[in-house]
Coordinates of C-alpha atoms in Angstrom, one line a residue:
M149 CA 181.1 -101.2 -8.9
A150 CA 177.3 -101.6 -9.3
D151 CA 175.9 -104.4 -11.5
I152 CA 175.0 -103.0 -15.0
I153 CA 173.8 -106.1 -16.9
K154 CA 170.1 -106.5 -16.9
L155 CA 167.6 -108.8 -18.6
L156 CA 165.6 -107.1 -21.3
P157 CA 161.8 -107.0 -20.9
D158 CA 160.0 -109.5 -23.2
H159 CA 158.4 -106.8 -25.4
V160 CA 161.8 -105.2 -26.0
A161 CA 163.4 -108.6 -26.8
N162 CA 160.5 -109.4 -29.2
Q163 CA 161.0 -106.1 -31.0
I164 CA 164.7 -106.8 -31.5
A165 CA 163.9 -110.3 -32.7
A166 CA 161.3 -108.9 -35.1
G167 CA 164.0 -107.0 -36.9
E168 CA 165.5 -110.3 -38.1
V169 CA 162.3 -112.1 -38.9
V170 CA 160.1 -109.2 -40.2
Q171 CA 161.9 -107.0 -42.6
R172 CA 158.9 -105.8 -44.6
P173 CA 155.3 -106.8 -45.2
A174 CA 156.4 -109.6 -47.5
S175 CA 158.1 -111.3 -44.6
V176 CA 154.8 -111.4 -42.7
V177 CA 153.1 -112.9 -45.7
K178 CA 155.8 -115.6 -46.0
E179 CA 155.5 -116.7 -42.4
L180 CA 151.7 -116.7 -42.3
L181 CA 151.4 -118.7 -45.6
E182 CA 154.0 -121.3 -44.4
N183 CA 152.1 -121.7 -41.1
A184 CA 148.9 -122.3 -43.1
I185 CA 150.7 -125.0 -45.2
D186 CA 152.0 -126.7 -42.0
A187 CA 148.5 -126.7 -40.6
G188 CA 147.5 -129.0 -43.5
A189 CA 145.3 -126.4 -45.3
S190 CA 143.9 -127.3 -48.8
E191 CA 142.5 -123.8 -49.4
I192 CA 144.3 -120.5 -48.5
K193 CA 143.2 -117.0 -48.9
L194 CA 145.6 -114.0 -48.8
I195 CA 144.1 -110.4 -48.4
V196 CA 146.3 -107.4 -48.6
K197 CA 145.6 -103.6 -48.3
D198 CA 148.0 -100.7 -49.0
G199 CA 150.9 -102.9 -49.8
G200 CA 150.6 -104.8 -46.6
K201 CA 151.0 -101.7 -44.4
A202 CA 147.3 -101.5 -43.4
L203 CA 146.3 -105.1 -43.5
I204 CA 147.7 -108.6 -44.2
Q205 CA 145.2 -111.4 -43.6
V206 CA 145.6 -115.1 -44.2
V207 CA 142.6 -117.4 -44.0
D208 CA 143.0 -121.2 -44.2
N209 CA 141.0 -124.4 -43.6
G210 CA 143.7 -126.2 -41.7
I211 CA 143.5 -128.1 -38.4
G212 CA 143.1 -125.0 -36.4
M213 CA 144.2 -124.5 -32.7
S214 CA 142.7 -125.0 -29.3
E215 CA 142.3 -122.2 -26.9
T216 CA 145.5 -123.0 -25.1
D217 CA 147.5 -123.4 -28.3
A218 CA 146.2 -120.1 -29.7
R219 CA 147.4 -118.2 -26.7
L220 CA 150.7 -120.0 -26.4
S221 CA 151.5 -119.6 -30.1
F222 CA 152.4 -115.9 -29.6
E223 CA 155.1 -116.7 -27.0
R224 CA 158.8 -116.8 -28.1
H225 CA 160.2 -120.2 -29.0
A226 CA 156.8 -121.8 -28.8
T227 CA 156.3 -124.3 -31.6
S228 CA 154.6 -127.6 -32.4
K229 CA 157.2 -128.5 -35.1
I230 CA 160.1 -129.8 -33.0
S231 CA 160.6 -131.0 -29.4
S232 CA 164.3 -131.7 -29.2
A233 CA 167.6 -130.7 -30.8
K234 CA 167.8 -133.9 -32.9
D235 CA 164.6 -132.9 -34.7
L236 CA 166.6 -130.2 -36.4
F237 CA 168.2 -132.9 -38.6
N238 CA 164.8 -134.3 -39.7
L239 CA 162.8 -131.2 -40.5
R240 CA 159.8 -131.7 -42.9
T241 CA 157.9 -128.5 -42.0
K242 CA 158.3 -124.9 -43.0
G243 CA 158.6 -123.4 -39.6
F244 CA 160.4 -124.7 -36.5
R245 CA 161.9 -121.7 -34.6
G246 CA 158.7 -120.5 -32.9
E247 CA 159.6 -116.8 -33.4
A248 CA 157.4 -115.7 -36.3
L249 CA 154.1 -115.0 -34.5
A250 CA 155.8 -113.5 -31.4
S251 CA 157.9 -111.2 -33.7
I252 CA 154.8 -110.1 -35.7
A253 CA 152.7 -109.5 -32.6
A254 CA 155.5 -107.3 -31.1
I255 CA 155.3 -104.7 -34.0
A256 CA 151.6 -104.9 -35.2
H257 CA 148.0 -105.3 -34.2
V258 CA 147.2 -109.0 -34.5
D259 CA 143.7 -110.5 -34.7
L260 CA 143.4 -114.3 -34.6
Q261 CA 140.3 -116.4 -35.0
T262 CA 140.8 -120.2 -34.9
R263 CA 138.8 -123.4 -34.4
T264 CA 139.6 -127.1 -34.5
K265 CA 137.4 -129.7 -36.2
N266 CA 136.0 -131.3 -33.1
K267 CA 135.0 -128.0 -31.4
E268 CA 131.7 -126.1 -32.0
T269 CA 133.2 -122.8 -31.0
G270 CA 136.6 -121.3 -31.5
T271 CA 138.9 -118.7 -30.0
H272 CA 139.3 -115.0 -30.8
I273 CA 142.5 -113.2 -29.6
K274 CA 143.6 -109.6 -30.0
I275 CA 147.2 -108.5 -29.4
E276 CA 148.7 -105.1 -29.8
G277 CA 152.5 -104.8 -29.4
S278 CA 152.9 -108.1 -27.5
N279 CA 150.1 -107.1 -25.1
V280 CA 147.0 -109.3 -25.1
V281 CA 144.0 -107.0 -25.3
S282 CA 141.3 -109.7 -25.3
Q283 CA 140.7 -113.4 -25.5
E284 CA 137.2 -114.7 -25.9
V285 CA 135.1 -117.5 -27.3
A286 CA 133.9 -116.9 -30.9
V287 CA 131.9 -118.6 -33.6
T288 CA 134.3 -119.1 -36.5
P289 CA 134.8 -121.6 -39.4
K290 CA 137.3 -124.5 -39.0
G291 CA 140.8 -123.4 -39.5
S292 CA 142.5 -120.2 -38.7
S293 CA 142.2 -116.5 -39.8
I294 CA 145.0 -114.2 -38.7
S295 CA 145.0 -110.5 -39.5
V296 CA 148.0 -108.2 -39.1
K297 CA 147.2 -104.5 -39.1
N298 CA 149.3 -101.4 -38.9
L299 CA 152.7 -103.0 -39.3
F300 CA 155.5 -101.3 -37.4
F301 CA 153.0 -99.0 -35.7
N302 CA 155.3 -98.8 -32.6
I303 CA 158.6 -98.5 -34.6
P304 CA 157.9 -95.3 -36.8
A305 CA 161.5 -95.2 -38.0
R306 CA 161.2 -98.7 -39.4
R307 CA 157.9 -97.9 -41.0
N308 CA 159.4 -94.8 -42.8
F309 CA 162.0 -97.0 -44.5
L310 CA 159.3 -99.0 -46.3
K311 CA 158.9 -98.4 -50.0
S312 CA 155.8 -97.3 -51.9
N313 CA 152.7 -99.5 -51.9
Q314 CA 153.4 -100.7 -55.4
V315 CA 156.9 -101.8 -54.5
E316 CA 155.9 -103.6 -51.3
L317 CA 153.0 -105.2 -53.2
R318 CA 155.5 -106.6 -55.7
H319 CA 157.6 -108.1 -52.9
I320 CA 154.4 -109.7 -51.4
T321 CA 153.5 -111.1 -54.8
D322 CA 157.0 -112.6 -55.1
E323 CA 156.6 -114.4 -51.8
F324 CA 153.1 -115.5 -52.7
Q325 CA 154.4 -117.0 -55.9
R326 CA 157.2 -118.9 -54.2
V327 CA 154.8 -120.6 -51.8
A328 CA 152.1 -121.2 -54.4
L329 CA 154.5 -122.8 -56.9
V330 CA 155.9 -125.4 -54.6
H331 CA 152.4 -126.4 -53.3
P332 CA 150.4 -126.9 -56.5
S333 CA 147.9 -129.2 -54.7
V334 CA 146.8 -126.3 -52.4
A335 CA 144.2 -123.8 -53.8
F336 CA 145.2 -120.2 -53.3
R337 CA 143.4 -116.9 -53.7
Y338 CA 145.1 -113.5 -53.5
Y339 CA 143.3 -110.2 -53.1
N340 CA 144.7 -106.6 -53.1
N341 CA 142.5 -103.7 -52.1
G342 CA 139.4 -105.7 -52.9
S343 CA 140.5 -106.8 -56.4
E344 CA 141.4 -110.4 -57.1
L345 CA 145.0 -110.9 -58.4
F346 CA 145.3 -114.7 -58.4
N347 CA 142.8 -117.5 -58.2
L348 CA 144.8 -120.8 -58.3
P349 CA 142.9 -124.1 -58.1
S350 CA 144.4 -127.4 -57.0
E351 CA 146.4 -128.7 -60.0
N352 CA 149.7 -130.2 -61.1
F353 CA 153.1 -128.4 -61.1
R354 CA 153.1 -127.5 -64.8
Q355 CA 149.5 -126.1 -64.6
R356 CA 150.5 -124.0 -61.6
I357 CA 153.4 -122.5 -63.4
V358 CA 151.2 -121.6 -66.3
H359 CA 148.5 -120.0 -64.1
V360 CA 151.1 -118.0 -62.2
F361 CA 153.2 -116.8 -65.2
G362 CA 150.7 -116.8 -68.0
A363 CA 149.8 -119.1 -70.8
R364 CA 152.7 -118.0 -73.0
I365 CA 155.2 -119.8 -70.7
N366 CA 153.7 -123.3 -71.5
E367 CA 155.5 -123.6 -74.8
R368 CA 158.8 -122.6 -73.2
L369 CA 159.0 -125.4 -70.6
V370 CA 161.2 -128.5 -71.0
P371 CA 160.6 -131.3 -68.4
V372 CA 163.5 -132.3 -66.1
E373 CA 163.4 -135.7 -64.3
E374 CA 166.2 -137.6 -62.5
E375 CA 166.3 -139.8 -59.4
T376 CA 169.5 -141.0 -57.7
E377 CA 170.4 -142.3 -54.2
I378 CA 171.5 -138.8 -53.3
I379 CA 168.9 -136.5 -54.8
K380 CA 165.6 -136.5 -56.8
I381 CA 165.3 -133.7 -59.3
S382 CA 162.0 -132.8 -61.0
G383 CA 160.5 -129.8 -62.6
F384 CA 161.0 -127.7 -65.8
I385 CA 163.6 -125.5 -67.4
S386 CA 163.0 -122.8 -70.0
K387 CA 164.2 -123.1 -73.6
P388 CA 167.4 -121.2 -74.4
E389 CA 165.8 -118.8 -76.8
F390 CA 163.5 -117.5 -74.0
A391 CA 166.3 -116.6 -71.6
K392 CA 166.1 -113.1 -70.1
K393 CA 168.4 -110.5 -68.9
S394 CA 166.7 -110.3 -65.5
R395 CA 166.5 -113.1 -62.9
G396 CA 162.7 -113.3 -62.5
E397 CA 162.0 -116.9 -63.3
Q398 CA 164.7 -118.9 -61.4
F399 CA 163.2 -121.1 -58.6
F400 CA 164.9 -123.8 -56.5
F401 CA 162.8 -125.7 -54.1
A402 CA 164.5 -128.0 -51.6
N403 CA 162.2 -130.4 -49.8
G404 CA 159.2 -128.1 -50.5
R405 CA 160.9 -124.9 -49.5
F406 CA 162.1 -122.1 -51.7
I407 CA 165.9 -121.6 -51.4
K408 CA 168.6 -119.4 -52.9
S409 CA 171.8 -121.1 -54.0
P410 CA 174.2 -119.3 -56.4
Y411 CA 176.3 -122.5 -56.5
L412 CA 173.4 -124.6 -57.9
H413 CA 172.4 -121.7 -60.2
H414 CA 175.8 -121.8 -61.7
A415 CA 175.3 -125.6 -62.4
V416 CA 172.2 -124.8 -64.4
V417 CA 173.9 -122.0 -66.3
A418 CA 176.8 -124.3 -67.1
A419 CA 174.4 -126.9 -68.6
F420 CA 173.3 -124.2 -71.1
E421 CA 176.9 -123.5 -72.1
G422 CA 177.0 -122.5 -75.8
L423 CA 173.2 -122.0 -76.0
L424 CA 172.8 -118.7 -74.3
K425 CA 173.7 -115.1 -75.3
K426 CA 175.9 -113.0 -73.2
D427 CA 174.4 -111.6 -69.9
V428 CA 171.2 -113.6 -70.0
H429 CA 169.8 -116.1 -67.5
P430 CA 167.7 -119.2 -68.2
G431 CA 164.5 -119.8 -66.4
Y432 CA 164.0 -122.9 -64.3
F433 CA 161.5 -124.4 -61.8
L434 CA 163.3 -127.3 -60.1
N435 CA 162.2 -129.4 -57.1
L436 CA 165.1 -131.0 -55.2
E437 CA 164.4 -133.8 -52.8
V438 CA 167.2 -134.8 -50.5
D439 CA 167.6 -136.6 -47.2
P440 CA 166.6 -134.0 -44.5
S441 CA 169.6 -135.0 -42.5
S442 CA 171.9 -133.9 -45.4
I443 CA 170.6 -130.3 -45.5
D444 CA 170.9 -127.5 -42.9
I445 CA 168.3 -124.8 -43.1
N446 CA 168.9 -123.4 -39.7
I447 CA 171.3 -120.6 -40.9
H448 CA 169.1 -117.5 -41.2
P449 CA 165.6 -116.7 -39.9
T450 CA 164.3 -116.3 -43.4
K451 CA 165.3 -120.0 -44.1
T452 CA 166.2 -119.3 -47.7
E453 CA 169.9 -119.9 -47.3
V454 CA 170.8 -123.6 -46.9
K455 CA 173.8 -125.8 -46.8
F456 CA 174.1 -129.2 -48.3
D457 CA 176.5 -131.9 -47.1
D458 CA 177.9 -132.8 -50.5
E459 CA 177.4 -129.8 -52.8
N460 CA 180.0 -130.9 -55.4
T461 CA 178.0 -134.1 -56.1
L462 CA 174.7 -132.2 -56.3
Y463 CA 176.4 -129.7 -58.7
A464 CA 177.5 -132.5 -61.1
I465 CA 174.2 -134.3 -60.9
L466 CA 172.1 -131.2 -61.5
R467 CA 174.3 -130.0 -64.4
S468 CA 174.2 -133.4 -66.2
T469 CA 170.4 -133.7 -65.6
V470 CA 169.7 -130.3 -67.2
K471 CA 172.0 -131.1 -70.1
H472 CA 170.3 -134.5 -70.6
S473 CA 166.9 -132.8 -70.8
L474 CA 168.1 -130.3 -73.4
G475 CA 169.4 -133.1 -75.6
Q476 CA 166.5 -135.5 -75.0
F477 CA 163.9 -133.0 -76.1
S478 CA 166.0 -131.8 -79.1
V479 CA 166.5 -128.3 -77.6
A480 CA 170.3 -128.4 -78.1
P481 CA 171.2 -127.7 -81.8
V482 CA 172.7 -130.5 -83.9
L483 CA 175.2 -129.5 -86.6
D484 CA 175.4 -131.7 -89.7
F485 CA 177.8 -130.3 -92.2
E486 CA 177.4 -133.2 -94.6
R487 CA 173.8 -132.6 -95.3
N488 CA 172.6 -130.1 -97.9
R489 CA 169.0 -129.1 -97.4
N490 CA 168.7 -127.9 -101.0
L491 CA 168.8 -131.6 -102.0
D492 CA 165.9 -132.7 -99.8
T493 CA 162.7 -133.8 -101.6
P494 CA 159.8 -131.4 -100.9
Y495 CA 157.1 -132.8 -98.7
A496 CA 154.4 -132.5 -101.3
Y497 CA 156.4 -134.7 -103.8
Q498 CA 157.7 -137.4 -101.5
Q499 CA 154.9 -139.8 -102.3
K500 CA 154.7 -139.1 -106.0
E501 CA 156.4 -141.2 -108.7
A502 CA 158.6 -139.8 -111.4
V503 CA 157.0 -139.1 -114.8
L504 CA 158.9 -139.6 -118.0
P505 CA 159.0 -136.4 -120.1
K506 CA 157.2 -136.5 -123.6
V507 CA 159.3 -136.0 -126.7
V508 CA 157.7 -134.1 -129.6
V509 CA 159.3 -134.4 -133.1
D510 CA 158.5 -132.0 -136.0
N511 CA 158.5 -134.2 -139.2
N512 CA 158.4 -131.3 -141.6
F513 CA 161.7 -129.8 -140.3
N514 CA 164.5 -129.8 -143.0
P515 CA 167.8 -128.4 -142.0
F516 CA 169.0 -128.2 -145.6
A517 CA 166.1 -126.1 -146.9
E518 CA 167.0 -122.7 -148.3
V519 CA 165.9 -119.8 -146.2
K520 CA 164.5 -116.7 -148.1
T521 CA 165.3 -113.4 -146.5
I522 CA 162.6 -110.7 -146.7
S523 CA 163.7 -107.1 -146.5
K524 CA 161.4 -104.6 -145.0
Q525 CA 161.2 -101.3 -146.8
G526 CA 161.4 -98.0 -144.8
S527 CA 162.3 -99.6 -141.5
S528 CA 166.1 -99.0 -141.7
Y529 CA 167.7 -95.9 -140.4
R530 CA 168.8 -93.5 -143.2
K531 CA 171.6 -91.1 -142.6
N532 CA 171.1 -87.7 -144.3
S533 CA 173.9 -85.6 -145.7
V534 CA 175.0 -82.7 -143.6
E535 CA 176.9 -80.8 -146.3
G536 CA 176.4 -77.1 -146.5
W537 CA 175.5 -76.6 -142.8
E538 CA 177.5 -73.4 -142.8
N539 CA 174.9 -71.7 -145.0
L540 CA 172.4 -71.7 -142.0
Y541 CA 174.5 -69.1 -140.2
G542 CA 175.6 -67.1 -143.2
D543 CA 173.9 -63.9 -142.2
I544 CA 175.6 -63.7 -138.9
N545 CA 178.7 -61.4 -138.7
S546 CA 181.4 -62.7 -136.5
D547 CA 182.4 -59.1 -135.6
S548 CA 179.0 -58.5 -134.0
F549 CA 180.2 -60.1 -130.7
S550 CA 183.1 -57.6 -130.3
S551 CA 180.8 -55.0 -128.7
I552 CA 179.5 -57.4 -125.9
E553 CA 181.2 -57.1 -122.5
F554 CA 181.6 -60.0 -120.1
E555 CA 182.2 -59.7 -116.3
S556 CA 185.7 -60.8 -115.4
D557 CA 185.8 -63.5 -112.6
G558 CA 189.5 -63.7 -112.2
N559 CA 189.7 -61.6 -109.1
T560 CA 186.7 -63.2 -107.2
P561 CA 188.0 -64.6 -103.9
E562 CA 187.1 -68.3 -103.0
I563 CA 186.3 -69.6 -99.5
F564 CA 187.7 -73.0 -100.3
E565 CA 190.9 -73.7 -102.1
S566 CA 189.2 -76.2 -104.5
K567 CA 185.8 -77.4 -105.4
D568 CA 186.7 -81.0 -104.3
D569 CA 187.4 -80.0 -100.6
T570 CA 183.8 -79.7 -99.6
A571 CA 180.5 -78.4 -100.8
Q572 CA 179.3 -75.1 -99.2
G573 CA 176.9 -75.7 -96.4
Q574 CA 177.4 -79.5 -96.3
Q575 CA 178.9 -81.2 -93.2
I576 CA 181.5 -84.0 -93.6
T577 CA 181.1 -87.1 -91.5
F578 CA 182.1 -90.7 -91.7
Q579 CA 181.5 -93.8 -89.6
L580 CA 184.4 -95.6 -87.9
K581 CA 184.0 -99.4 -87.2
R582 CA 180.3 -99.0 -87.2
K583 CA 180.5 -97.6 -83.7
Y584 CA 181.7 -94.0 -83.9
V585 CA 180.7 -91.1 -86.1
V586 CA 183.6 -88.7 -86.8
T587 CA 183.0 -85.1 -87.9
T588 CA 185.1 -82.0 -88.1
I589 CA 185.0 -78.7 -86.2
K590 CA 187.0 -75.5 -86.5
S591 CA 189.5 -76.5 -83.8
G592 CA 189.9 -80.2 -84.9
M593 CA 187.5 -83.1 -85.0
V594 CA 184.8 -84.8 -82.8
V595 CA 184.4 -88.6 -82.3
I596 CA 180.9 -89.5 -81.3
D597 CA 179.7 -92.8 -79.8
Q598 CA 176.6 -93.4 -82.0
S599 CA 174.7 -95.6 -79.5
R600 CA 175.2 -93.3 -76.5
A601 CA 174.5 -90.2 -78.6
H602 CA 171.2 -91.6 -79.9
Q603 CA 170.2 -92.6 -76.4
R604 CA 170.6 -89.0 -75.2
V605 CA 168.6 -87.7 -78.2
L606 CA 165.7 -90.2 -77.6
Y607 CA 165.8 -89.7 -73.8
E608 CA 165.2 -86.0 -74.0
K609 CA 162.5 -86.5 -76.7
F610 CA 160.6 -89.2 -74.6
L611 CA 160.9 -87.1 -71.5
Q612 CA 159.4 -84.2 -73.2
D613 CA 156.6 -86.3 -74.6
I614 CA 155.7 -87.6 -71.2
T615 CA 155.7 -84.2 -69.5
V616 CA 154.1 -82.2 -72.3
K617 CA 151.9 -85.1 -73.4
E618 CA 151.9 -84.3 -77.1
A619 CA 153.4 -87.4 -78.5
V620 CA 152.5 -88.6 -81.9
S621 CA 151.0 -92.1 -82.1
Q622 CA 150.9 -94.3 -85.2
Q623 CA 147.8 -96.6 -85.5
L624 CA 148.3 -100.3 -86.1
L625 CA 146.4 -101.8 -89.0
F626 CA 145.9 -105.0 -87.0
P627 CA 145.9 -104.8 -83.2
I628 CA 148.5 -106.9 -81.4
E629 CA 147.5 -108.9 -78.3
L630 CA 150.2 -109.8 -75.8
N631 CA 149.9 -112.1 -72.7
F632 CA 151.4 -111.1 -69.3
T633 CA 151.4 -112.4 -65.8
K634 CA 149.2 -110.9 -63.1
K635 CA 152.2 -109.1 -61.6
E636 CA 153.1 -107.6 -65.0
I637 CA 149.5 -106.5 -65.6
S638 CA 149.5 -104.6 -62.3
I639 CA 152.7 -102.8 -63.3
L640 CA 151.3 -101.9 -66.6
E641 CA 148.2 -100.5 -65.0
N642 CA 150.4 -98.2 -62.8
I643 CA 152.3 -96.8 -65.8
K644 CA 149.4 -96.8 -68.3
D645 CA 149.1 -93.0 -68.2
S646 CA 152.8 -92.5 -68.9
L647 CA 152.6 -95.0 -71.7
S648 CA 149.7 -93.1 -73.2
S649 CA 151.7 -89.9 -73.0
L650 CA 154.5 -91.5 -75.1
G651 CA 152.1 -92.6 -77.8
F652 CA 151.1 -96.1 -76.7
M653 CA 147.4 -96.9 -77.2
L654 CA 146.4 -100.1 -75.3
S655 CA 143.6 -101.7 -73.4
I656 CA 144.5 -103.9 -70.4
G657 CA 142.6 -107.1 -69.6
Q658 CA 143.0 -109.6 -66.8
D659 CA 146.0 -111.5 -68.3
A660 CA 146.6 -109.8 -71.7
I661 CA 146.7 -106.4 -73.3
K662 CA 145.7 -105.2 -76.8
V663 CA 148.0 -102.7 -78.4
T664 CA 146.3 -100.5 -81.1
G665 CA 148.9 -97.7 -81.4
I666 CA 152.6 -97.2 -80.8
P667 CA 155.0 -94.2 -80.7
S668 CA 156.2 -93.0 -84.1
L669 CA 159.8 -93.9 -83.4
M670 CA 159.0 -97.6 -82.7
T671 CA 158.5 -100.4 -85.1
E672 CA 155.7 -103.0 -84.8
S673 CA 158.2 -105.8 -84.3
G674 CA 159.7 -104.2 -81.2
I675 CA 156.6 -103.8 -79.2
D676 CA 157.0 -107.0 -77.2
L677 CA 160.7 -106.4 -76.5
V678 CA 160.2 -102.8 -75.3
L679 CA 157.3 -103.6 -73.0
H680 CA 159.2 -106.5 -71.4
E681 CA 162.2 -104.2 -70.9
L682 CA 159.9 -101.7 -69.2
L683 CA 158.4 -104.4 -67.0
R684 CA 161.8 -105.7 -66.0
D685 CA 163.0 -102.3 -64.9
F686 CA 159.9 -101.4 -63.0
S687 CA 159.6 -104.8 -61.3
E688 CA 163.1 -104.2 -59.8
G689 CA 162.0 -100.9 -58.3
Y690 CA 163.1 -97.7 -60.0
Q691 CA 162.8 -95.6 -56.8
R692 CA 166.0 -97.1 -55.4
E693 CA 168.0 -95.3 -58.0
G694 CA 166.4 -92.0 -57.3
Y695 CA 164.6 -91.6 -60.7
S696 CA 161.0 -90.7 -61.2
Q697 CA 158.6 -92.8 -63.2
A698 CA 158.9 -90.6 -66.2
E699 CA 162.7 -90.6 -66.1
Q700 CA 162.9 -94.4 -65.7
M701 CA 160.5 -95.0 -68.6
A702 CA 162.4 -92.6 -70.8
R703 CA 165.7 -94.4 -69.9
T704 CA 164.3 -97.8 -70.7
L705 CA 162.8 -96.8 -74.0
C706 CA 165.9 -94.9 -75.2
K707 CA 168.0 -97.9 -74.4
S708 CA 165.7 -100.3 -76.3
L709 CA 165.2 -98.2 -79.4
S710 CA 168.6 -96.5 -79.8
I711 CA 171.1 -97.3 -82.6
K712 CA 173.2 -100.2 -81.6
T713 CA 177.0 -100.7 -82.1
G714 CA 177.6 -102.4 -85.4
Q715 CA 174.7 -100.8 -87.2
S716 CA 175.7 -99.1 -90.4
L717 CA 174.5 -95.5 -90.9
E718 CA 174.0 -93.6 -94.2
Q719 CA 175.6 -90.1 -94.6
D720 CA 172.3 -88.3 -94.0
S721 CA 171.7 -90.3 -90.8
Q722 CA 175.2 -89.5 -89.5
I723 CA 174.7 -85.8 -90.1
A724 CA 171.2 -85.9 -88.5
L725 CA 172.6 -87.7 -85.4
V726 CA 175.4 -85.1 -85.0
N727 CA 172.9 -82.2 -85.3
D728 CA 170.4 -83.7 -82.9
L729 CA 173.0 -84.5 -80.3
F730 CA 174.4 -81.0 -80.1
G731 CA 170.8 -79.7 -80.0
C732 CA 170.2 -81.5 -76.7
K733 CA 170.2 -79.8 -73.3
E734 CA 172.9 -82.2 -72.0
P735 CA 174.9 -83.5 -75.0
N736 CA 178.0 -84.5 -73.1
L737 CA 176.5 -87.5 -71.2
S738 CA 174.2 -90.3 -72.0
P739 CA 171.1 -91.0 -69.8
F740 CA 173.3 -93.6 -68.0
Q741 CA 176.0 -91.0 -67.2
K742 CA 178.5 -92.1 -69.9
Q743 CA 180.5 -89.8 -72.2
T744 CA 178.9 -89.4 -75.6
F745 CA 181.8 -87.8 -77.5
I746 CA 185.4 -86.7 -77.3
T747 CA 187.2 -83.9 -79.2
L748 CA 190.7 -83.9 -80.7
S749 CA 192.1 -80.4 -81.4
S750 CA 194.5 -79.7 -84.2
N751 CA 197.3 -79.1 -81.7
E752 CA 196.8 -82.6 -80.2
I753 CA 196.9 -84.1 -83.7
D754 CA 200.1 -82.2 -84.4
T755 CA 201.6 -83.4 -81.2
K756 CA 201.0 -87.0 -82.2
F757 CA 203.1 -86.4 -85.4
N758 CA 205.9 -84.6 -83.6

């Protein structure tokens, strides 16, 4: 039998390895930013075009590379971070595998310019699909500038699986934020298609959080600080009242590296026990410093999954630390049933002394004096006599009515058996447990879920407004200004036209928007909630569920503005809901594919009794 096992060529092996390291443009951004951090850069610039598909460029002012190192850095398993196996247990750098640049160069066009501090000239290398096209001397600033163009140009199937530019840009922004948050001493700049998204100066951790997520988050942060022999915990947690349904502001950093740990996340949630509503998640930005020998990050090429030696101890320490911060800063509520706030002295009267009331005596008052009653003439009601009223009708003959004929109504048929059954033309409805609306039909009765039914009614109305673009907008007397993050502002700019079609009137700034008009079905108090629900849904990527932008927006709005379970409805509102539901094109299902009503026929009801 002939030998059939062969060694794969280097360029094929690199493409296979690239599938693990480079999953999308955000993976390239993560690897390049971490390399810049490891190079000791104090200023890093990220430039992106077309969601990273056309260009990803990272420019830093780090130590740079020599001519030999620049060429060797694109070889597999070539790294300056470790030199032996024992170094894996004392890792203090972001990268150590030596696979990132080789994997990137295998599936893209790479352009590298680098220079060290003690050299007057640098090196310029061009690589296309693992093939070195050119290497020459070049004049370049100190540090490194690496450009990745035409990602997955030689793997068209992989490129076709990429999402839209907006979705890929959001993933890149997420990776950028993770690196920028954990390194607040490094200045970052982030550009997309020529426009600046972030300009972060060197600052402390709290200021970095505020610059990344907006000024409104500053008041929500509660400091966390604890140091033991096993772990040092520092950072911030969000106040319970600002917890969100989405998981957008949960960050764990272990030894300066972003990690994902459901186990430690459960420890934080357990510390908030009794303070959170159902299905909401608290925000946190926590730095964990442990002995490098007690943590294993060599599990997955992305290096976000880690293992700790003693996770149970870390769980207990983290939970108690978060709970201590909630109590220390008076975030946790204190119940005092013995105190009555109505008995507290008002603040304005706390420093005032009590004043004795003045007593006034009337010396002329005599309780035994006779009181003369004075009668008023003509003011009392006088009843006149009504005798002789029969004379007013004396000229009328009682027999004169005998010639008048009246229509007999004894044989007129009636639709209803009695007047108390129902009024003609009026529908009978009633509300059951503030959740269902029950009404009758010819064959029996209908039980309607009021929340799902209203969602269907609003969904079709909003969808029509977006497509027809004839929505009615109500002007606000005083415009409302809301602060958002850079990422949220970019999402709002993408859906601004659809929002205008619904009736929103807003102007978008760099980190805030001004709302001057809202849809007629919305209240002024619900603007903030509705917009944040929209941003949450669009940040998660609506394309993965197969819905268009208009459909997803209508789904989000109808869910936020619909009648909720437990809300009491007047009789007129119940009738209007029933009529609107059965006037819809698809009354059977809600926008979320749930049944809106059920019918009970007379035969089914009779069967229950039999």
